[in-house]
Short mmCIF file of C-alpha atoms in Angstrom, two decimals:
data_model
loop_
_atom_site.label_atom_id
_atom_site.label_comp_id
_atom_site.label_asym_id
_atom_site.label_seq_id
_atom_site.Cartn_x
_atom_site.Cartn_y
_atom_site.Cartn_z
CA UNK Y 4 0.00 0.00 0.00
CA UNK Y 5 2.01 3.20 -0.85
CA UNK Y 6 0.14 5.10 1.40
CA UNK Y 7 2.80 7.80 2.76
CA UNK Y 8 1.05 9.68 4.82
CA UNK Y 9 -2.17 10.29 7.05
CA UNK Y 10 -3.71 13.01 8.78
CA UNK Y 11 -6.83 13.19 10.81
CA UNK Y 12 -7.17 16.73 12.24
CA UNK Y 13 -10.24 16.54 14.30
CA UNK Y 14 -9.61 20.73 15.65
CA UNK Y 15 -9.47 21.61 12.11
CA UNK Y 16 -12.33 19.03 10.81
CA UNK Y 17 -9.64 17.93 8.27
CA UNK Y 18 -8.67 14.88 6.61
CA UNK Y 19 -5.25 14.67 4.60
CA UNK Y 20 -3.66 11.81 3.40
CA UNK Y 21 -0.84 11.37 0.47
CA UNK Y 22 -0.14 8.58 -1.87
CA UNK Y 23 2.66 7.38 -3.89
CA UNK Y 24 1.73 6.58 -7.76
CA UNK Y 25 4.61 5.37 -10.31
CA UNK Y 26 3.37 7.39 -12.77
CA UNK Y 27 4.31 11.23 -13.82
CA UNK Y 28 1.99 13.78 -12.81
CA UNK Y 29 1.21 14.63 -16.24
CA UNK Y 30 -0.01 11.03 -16.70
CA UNK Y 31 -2.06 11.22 -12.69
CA UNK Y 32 -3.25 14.47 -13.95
CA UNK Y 33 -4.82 12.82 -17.17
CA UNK Y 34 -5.85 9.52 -15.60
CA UNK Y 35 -7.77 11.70 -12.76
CA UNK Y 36 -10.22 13.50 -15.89
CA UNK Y 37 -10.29 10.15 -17.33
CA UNK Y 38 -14.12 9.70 -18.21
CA UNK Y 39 -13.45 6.42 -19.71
CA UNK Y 40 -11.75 4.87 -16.89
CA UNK Y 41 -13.36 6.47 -13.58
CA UNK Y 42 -15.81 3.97 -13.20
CA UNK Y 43 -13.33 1.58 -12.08
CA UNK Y 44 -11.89 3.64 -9.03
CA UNK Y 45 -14.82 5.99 -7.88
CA UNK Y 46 -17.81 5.60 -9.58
CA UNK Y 47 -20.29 5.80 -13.05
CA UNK Y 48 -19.63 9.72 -14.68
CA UNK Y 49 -23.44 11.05 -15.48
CA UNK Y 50 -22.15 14.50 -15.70
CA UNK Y 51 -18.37 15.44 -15.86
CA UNK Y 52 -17.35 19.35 -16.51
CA UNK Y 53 -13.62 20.30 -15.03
CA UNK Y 54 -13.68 23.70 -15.48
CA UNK Y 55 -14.38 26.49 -13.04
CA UNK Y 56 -18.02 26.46 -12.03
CA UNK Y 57 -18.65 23.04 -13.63
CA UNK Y 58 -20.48 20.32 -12.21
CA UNK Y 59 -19.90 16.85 -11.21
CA UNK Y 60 -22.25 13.98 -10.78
CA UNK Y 61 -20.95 10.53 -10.36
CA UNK Y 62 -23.36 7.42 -9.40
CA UNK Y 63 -21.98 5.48 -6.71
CA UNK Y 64 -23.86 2.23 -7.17
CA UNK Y 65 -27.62 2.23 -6.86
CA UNK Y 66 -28.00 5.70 -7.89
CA UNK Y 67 -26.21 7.18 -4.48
CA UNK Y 68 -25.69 10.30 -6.34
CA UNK Y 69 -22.48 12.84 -5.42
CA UNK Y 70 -22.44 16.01 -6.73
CA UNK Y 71 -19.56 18.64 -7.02
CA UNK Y 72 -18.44 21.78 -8.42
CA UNK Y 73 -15.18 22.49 -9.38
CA UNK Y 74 -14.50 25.46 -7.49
CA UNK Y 75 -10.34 26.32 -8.71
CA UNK Y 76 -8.50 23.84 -10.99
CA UNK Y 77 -4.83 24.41 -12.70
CA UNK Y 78 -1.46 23.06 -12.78
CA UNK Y 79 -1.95 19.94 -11.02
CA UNK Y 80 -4.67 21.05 -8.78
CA UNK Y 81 -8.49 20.91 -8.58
CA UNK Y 82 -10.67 21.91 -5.27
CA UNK Y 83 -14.12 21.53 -5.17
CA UNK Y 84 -17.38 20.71 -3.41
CA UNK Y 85 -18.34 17.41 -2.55
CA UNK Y 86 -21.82 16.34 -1.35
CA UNK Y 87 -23.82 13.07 -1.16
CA UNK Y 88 -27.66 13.65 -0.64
CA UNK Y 89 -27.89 12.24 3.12
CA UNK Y 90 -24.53 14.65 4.06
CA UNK Y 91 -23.70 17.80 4.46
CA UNK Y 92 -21.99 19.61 1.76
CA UNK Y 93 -17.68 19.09 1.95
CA UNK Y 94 -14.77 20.59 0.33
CA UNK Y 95 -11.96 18.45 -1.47
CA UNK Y 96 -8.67 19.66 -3.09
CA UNK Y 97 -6.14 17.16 -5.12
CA UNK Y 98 -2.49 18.47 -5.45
CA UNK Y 99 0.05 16.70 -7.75
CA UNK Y 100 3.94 17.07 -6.56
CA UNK Y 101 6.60 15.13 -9.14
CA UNK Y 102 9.37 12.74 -6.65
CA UNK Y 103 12.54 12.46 -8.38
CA UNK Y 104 14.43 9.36 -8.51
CA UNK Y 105 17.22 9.14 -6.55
CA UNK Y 106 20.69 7.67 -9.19
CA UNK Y 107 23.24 8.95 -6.11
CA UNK Y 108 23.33 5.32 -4.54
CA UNK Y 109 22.90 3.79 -8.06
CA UNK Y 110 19.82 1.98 -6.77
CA UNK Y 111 17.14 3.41 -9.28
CA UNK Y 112 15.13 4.17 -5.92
CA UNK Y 113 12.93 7.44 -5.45
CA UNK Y 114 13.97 10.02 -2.79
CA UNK Y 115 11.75 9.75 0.02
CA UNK Y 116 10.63 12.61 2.06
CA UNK Y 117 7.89 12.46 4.86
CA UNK Y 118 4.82 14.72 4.07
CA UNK Y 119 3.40 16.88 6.58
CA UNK Y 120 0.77 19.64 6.15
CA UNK Y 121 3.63 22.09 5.90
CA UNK Y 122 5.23 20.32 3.11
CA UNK Y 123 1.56 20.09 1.54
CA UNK Y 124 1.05 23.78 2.07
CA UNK Y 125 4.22 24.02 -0.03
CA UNK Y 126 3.95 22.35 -2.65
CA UNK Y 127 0.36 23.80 -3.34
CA UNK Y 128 2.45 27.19 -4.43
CA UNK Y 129 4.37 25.12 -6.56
CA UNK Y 130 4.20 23.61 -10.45
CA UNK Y 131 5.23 20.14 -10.82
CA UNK Y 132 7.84 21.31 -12.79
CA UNK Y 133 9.47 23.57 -10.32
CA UNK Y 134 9.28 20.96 -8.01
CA UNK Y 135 10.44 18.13 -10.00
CA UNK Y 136 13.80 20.75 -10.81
CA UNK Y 137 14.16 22.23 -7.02
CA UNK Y 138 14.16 18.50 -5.93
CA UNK Y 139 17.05 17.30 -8.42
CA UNK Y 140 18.62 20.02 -7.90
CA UNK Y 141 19.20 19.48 -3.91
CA UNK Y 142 19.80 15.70 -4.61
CA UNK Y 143 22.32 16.19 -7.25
CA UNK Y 144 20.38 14.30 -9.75
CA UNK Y 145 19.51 15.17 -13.21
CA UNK Y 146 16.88 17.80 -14.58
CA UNK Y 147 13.49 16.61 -15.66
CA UNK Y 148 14.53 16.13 -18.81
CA UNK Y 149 16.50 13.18 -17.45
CA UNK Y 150 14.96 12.16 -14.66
CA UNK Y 151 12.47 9.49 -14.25
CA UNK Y 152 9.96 10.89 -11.69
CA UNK Y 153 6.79 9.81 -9.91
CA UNK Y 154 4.04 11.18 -7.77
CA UNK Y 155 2.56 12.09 -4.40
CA UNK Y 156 -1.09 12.55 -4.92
CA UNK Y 157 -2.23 14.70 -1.87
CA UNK Y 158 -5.73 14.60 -0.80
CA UNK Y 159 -7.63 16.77 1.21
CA UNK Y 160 -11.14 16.64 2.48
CA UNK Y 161 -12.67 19.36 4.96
CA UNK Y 162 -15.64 19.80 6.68
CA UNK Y 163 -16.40 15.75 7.36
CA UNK Y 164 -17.06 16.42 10.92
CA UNK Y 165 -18.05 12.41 12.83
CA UNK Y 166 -17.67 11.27 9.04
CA UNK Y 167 -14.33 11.78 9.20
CA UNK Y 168 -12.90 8.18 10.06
CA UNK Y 169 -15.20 6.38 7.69
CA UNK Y 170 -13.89 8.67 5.00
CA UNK Y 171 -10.17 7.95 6.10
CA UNK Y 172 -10.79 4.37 4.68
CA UNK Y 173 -13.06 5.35 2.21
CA UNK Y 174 -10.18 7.30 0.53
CA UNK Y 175 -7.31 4.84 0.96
CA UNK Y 176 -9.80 2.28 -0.76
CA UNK Y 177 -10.63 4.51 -3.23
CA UNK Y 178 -7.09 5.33 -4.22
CA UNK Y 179 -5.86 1.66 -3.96
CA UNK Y 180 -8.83 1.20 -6.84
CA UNK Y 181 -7.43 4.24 -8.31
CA UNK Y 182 -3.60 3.54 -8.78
CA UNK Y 183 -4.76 -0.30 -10.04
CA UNK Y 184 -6.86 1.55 -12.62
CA UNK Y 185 -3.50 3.55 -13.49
CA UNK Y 186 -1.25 0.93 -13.93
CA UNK Y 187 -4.30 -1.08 -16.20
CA UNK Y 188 -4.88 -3.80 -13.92
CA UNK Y 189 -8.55 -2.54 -12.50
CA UNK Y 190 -9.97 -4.20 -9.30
CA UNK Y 191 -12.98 -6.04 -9.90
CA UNK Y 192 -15.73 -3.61 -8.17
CA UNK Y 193 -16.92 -6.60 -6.09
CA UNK Y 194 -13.49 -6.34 -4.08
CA UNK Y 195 -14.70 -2.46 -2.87
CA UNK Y 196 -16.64 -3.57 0.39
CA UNK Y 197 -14.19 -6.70 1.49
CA UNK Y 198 -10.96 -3.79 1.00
CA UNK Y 199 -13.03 -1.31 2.17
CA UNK Y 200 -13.18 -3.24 6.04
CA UNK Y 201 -9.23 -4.44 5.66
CA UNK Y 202 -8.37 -0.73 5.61
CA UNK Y 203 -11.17 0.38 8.49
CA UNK Y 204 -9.55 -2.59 10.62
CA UNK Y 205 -5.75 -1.55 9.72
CA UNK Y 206 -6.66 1.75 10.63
CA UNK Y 207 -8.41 2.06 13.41
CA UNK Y 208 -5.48 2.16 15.60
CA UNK Y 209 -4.43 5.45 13.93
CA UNK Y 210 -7.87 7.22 13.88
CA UNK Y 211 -7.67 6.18 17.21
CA UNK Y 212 -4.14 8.29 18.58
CA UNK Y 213 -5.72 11.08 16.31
CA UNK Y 214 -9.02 11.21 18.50
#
């Protein structure tokens, strides 16, 4: 599970979490608006606008409706409302950041760096590109012209309130669906519920020590 990093700010009514993808953000970024393939990591597009002020509907099974506007999107990130009939009406926002790979120790690994809010905070003033080329530059790899590079997807969700836990692994199931999509090798939508309680389980210790 490449989950890097989890946040459950219960003073702040704020979840964040971040997640590692092998993939450039260009290709996140595009997989993310895919109409085509969204189905098989969040749910059926009925309406799907990504500009400023557009909507989103998606049908999550049974015609559980979620609707959202996009309220900013642009260079790697979207905000935007979120809001199932039976809940109150949440905020998301989806920041991209590139992770260089790390050729010093000859490895072929990735640099890892722990993600807190700060870093999060950050990177939303930042491109990919800048930070692809500020992080090379402090590792003494190459540019992003010859660098291989992945990505930290960094999701936020505001304003869950006593929903927040159940979104926690809501969100790590939904990106584990998501990064499977990515790579090509969908998870059969039957395996949403059974992951769905492996993550509550492996969790609950955390959303625990957060309380």
């Amino acid at each position: 599970m490449p989950l890097r990093g989890i946040e459950i700010d219960r003073v702040a009514d704020s979840l964040t979490m971040a997640w590692a993808l092998p993939s450039a953000p260009t290709d996140v970024w595009r997989h993310l608006q895919n109409v085509e393939s969204l189905d098989e990591w969040l749910g059926r597009p009925l309406v799907f606008s990504t500009e400023v002020g557009g909507e989103i509907i998606i049908d999550h099974a049974d015609s559980y409706l979620c609707r959202s506007e996009i309220l900013t999107i642009d260079d790697f990130a979207v905000e935007a409302t979120w809001a199932f009939p039976d809940e109150p009406t949440t905020r998301i926002a989806i920041q991209l950041a590139a992770t260089v790979a790390d050729r010093s120790n000859g490895a072929g690994g990735f640099a890892s760096t722990e993600v807190t809010t700060e870093a999060i905070d950050q990177t939303a003033s930042k491109t990919a590109d800048e930070a692809v080329t500020e992080a090379a530059a402090a590792d003494g790899a190459p540019a992003r012209d010859d660098a291989e590079s992945s990505t930290t997807l960094v999701l936020r969700h505001d304003g869950l309130g006593s929903l927040i836990d159940s979104y926690a692994t809501g969100w790590c199931t939904h990106l584990t669906f998501f990064e499977a999509s990515l790579a090509g090798i969908p998870i059969p939508g039957s395996q949403f519920w059974p992951l769905c309680t492996t993550f509550d389980q492996l969790l609950a210790p955390h959303t625990e020590s957060q309380g």
